[in-house]
């Protein structure tokens, strides 16, 4: 894993955790039932419509935050996947070099025994 990738992950992880915590709080608050008093006047109906519109706006904002969090998680997953592929390639190269070194060592050892 490259230093830049690791640094990015470490720097953004607290922000993602904070976002996830806010998102969980919003979802919990969204699920709380509110009393359903039927307004008896036109002004009461207007107030109820205003309250409903406010809840819809809050739900919309919550949905936007959820989408942003999911996008950030997807970006981090992409960085991790890219870093993992790079690390895997490096490991394969190191393994190949180790095998070649082992074979060369065995050949040199066998030649030393024959002389």
Coordinates of C-alpha atoms in Angstrom, one line a residue:
X1 CA 0.0 0.0 0.0
X2 CA 1.5 3.3 -1.0
X3 CA 2.2 6.1 1.4
X4 CA -0.2 8.4 -0.4
X5 CA -3.0 5.9 -0.4
X6 CA -2.5 5.1 3.3
X7 CA -2.3 8.8 4.1
X8 CA -5.6 9.5 2.2
X9 CA -7.4 6.7 4.0
X10 CA -6.2 7.8 7.4
X11 CA -7.1 11.4 6.8
X12 CA -10.6 10.7 5.5
X13 CA -11.6 7.9 7.8
X14 CA -12.5 10.2 10.7
X15 CA -14.7 12.3 8.4
X16 CA -16.5 9.2 7.1
X17 CA -17.0 8.0 10.7
X18 CA -18.5 11.3 11.6
X19 CA -20.7 11.3 8.6
X20 CA -21.9 7.7 9.3
X21 CA -22.6 8.7 12.9
X22 CA -24.7 11.7 11.7
X23 CA -26.4 9.5 9.2
X24 CA -27.4 7.0 11.9
X25 CA -28.7 9.8 14.1
X26 CA -30.8 11.1 11.2
X27 CA -32.2 7.7 10.4
X28 CA -33.1 7.1 14.0
X29 CA -34.8 10.5 14.2
X30 CA -36.6 9.9 11.0
X31 CA -38.2 6.7 12.4
X32 CA -39.6 8.4 15.5
X33 CA -43.4 8.6 15.2
X34 CA -44.8 12.1 15.6
X35 CA -48.3 12.7 17.1
X36 CA -51.0 12.9 14.5
X37 CA -53.3 15.7 15.6
X38 CA -55.7 16.7 12.9
X39 CA -55.8 20.5 12.6
X40 CA -59.2 22.0 13.1
X41 CA -58.5 25.3 11.3
X42 CA -57.1 26.4 8.0
X43 CA -54.2 28.0 9.9
X44 CA -53.7 24.6 11.6
X45 CA -53.7 22.9 8.1
X46 CA -51.2 25.4 6.9
X47 CA -49.0 24.8 9.9
X48 CA -49.3 21.0 9.3
X49 CA -48.4 21.4 5.6
X50 CA -45.4 23.5 6.6
X51 CA -44.3 20.9 9.1
X52 CA -44.7 18.1 6.5
X53 CA -42.7 20.2 4.0
X54 CA -40.0 20.7 6.6
X55 CA -39.8 16.9 7.2
X56 CA -39.6 16.3 3.5
X57 CA -36.7 18.7 3.2
X58 CA -35.0 17.1 6.1
X59 CA -35.5 13.7 4.5
X60 CA -34.1 15.0 1.2
X61 CA -31.0 16.4 3.0
X62 CA -30.6 13.1 4.8
X63 CA -30.8 11.3 1.5
X64 CA -28.1 13.6 0.0
X65 CA -25.9 12.9 3.0
X66 CA -26.4 9.2 2.6
X67 CA -25.5 9.4 -1.1
X68 CA -22.3 11.5 -0.3
X69 CA -21.3 9.0 2.3
X70 CA -21.8 6.1 -0.1
X71 CA -19.8 7.9 -2.7
X72 CA -16.9 8.5 -0.3
X73 CA -17.0 4.9 0.8
X74 CA -16.9 3.8 -2.9
X75 CA -13.9 6.1 -3.5
X76 CA -12.1 4.6 -0.5
X77 CA -12.9 1.1 -1.6
X78 CA -11.5 2.0 -5.1
X79 CA -8.3 3.3 -3.5
X80 CA -8.0 0.2 -1.4
X81 CA -8.6 -2.1 -4.3
X82 CA -6.0 -0.3 -6.4
X83 CA -3.5 -0.3 -3.6
X84 CA -4.2 -4.0 -3.0
X85 CA -3.6 -4.8 -6.7
X86 CA -0.3 -2.9 -6.6
X87 CA 0.8 -4.7 -3.5
X88 CA -0.2 -8.0 -4.9
X89 CA 1.9 -7.3 -8.1
X90 CA 4.9 -6.3 -5.9
X91 CA 4.5 -9.5 -3.8
X92 CA 4.5 -11.6 -7.0
X93 CA 7.7 -9.9 -8.2
X94 CA 9.4 -10.4 -4.8
X95 CA 8.3 -14.1 -4.8
X96 CA 9.7 -14.6 -8.3
X97 CA 13.0 -12.9 -7.3
X98 CA 13.1 -15.1 -4.2
X99 CA 12.5 -18.3 -6.2
X100 CA 15.1 -17.3 -8.8
X101 CA 17.6 -16.6 -5.9
X102 CA 16.8 -19.9 -4.3
X103 CA 17.4 -21.8 -7.6
X104 CA 20.7 -19.9 -8.2
X105 CA 21.7 -20.7 -4.7
X106 CA 20.9 -24.4 -5.2
X107 CA 22.8 -24.5 -8.5
X108 CA 25.9 -22.8 -6.9
X109 CA 25.7 -25.1 -3.9
X110 CA 25.6 -28.2 -6.2
X111 CA 28.5 -27.0 -8.3
X112 CA 30.5 -26.4 -5.2
X113 CA 29.8 -30.0 -4.1
X114 CA 30.9 -31.4 -7.4
X115 CA 34.3 -29.6 -7.4

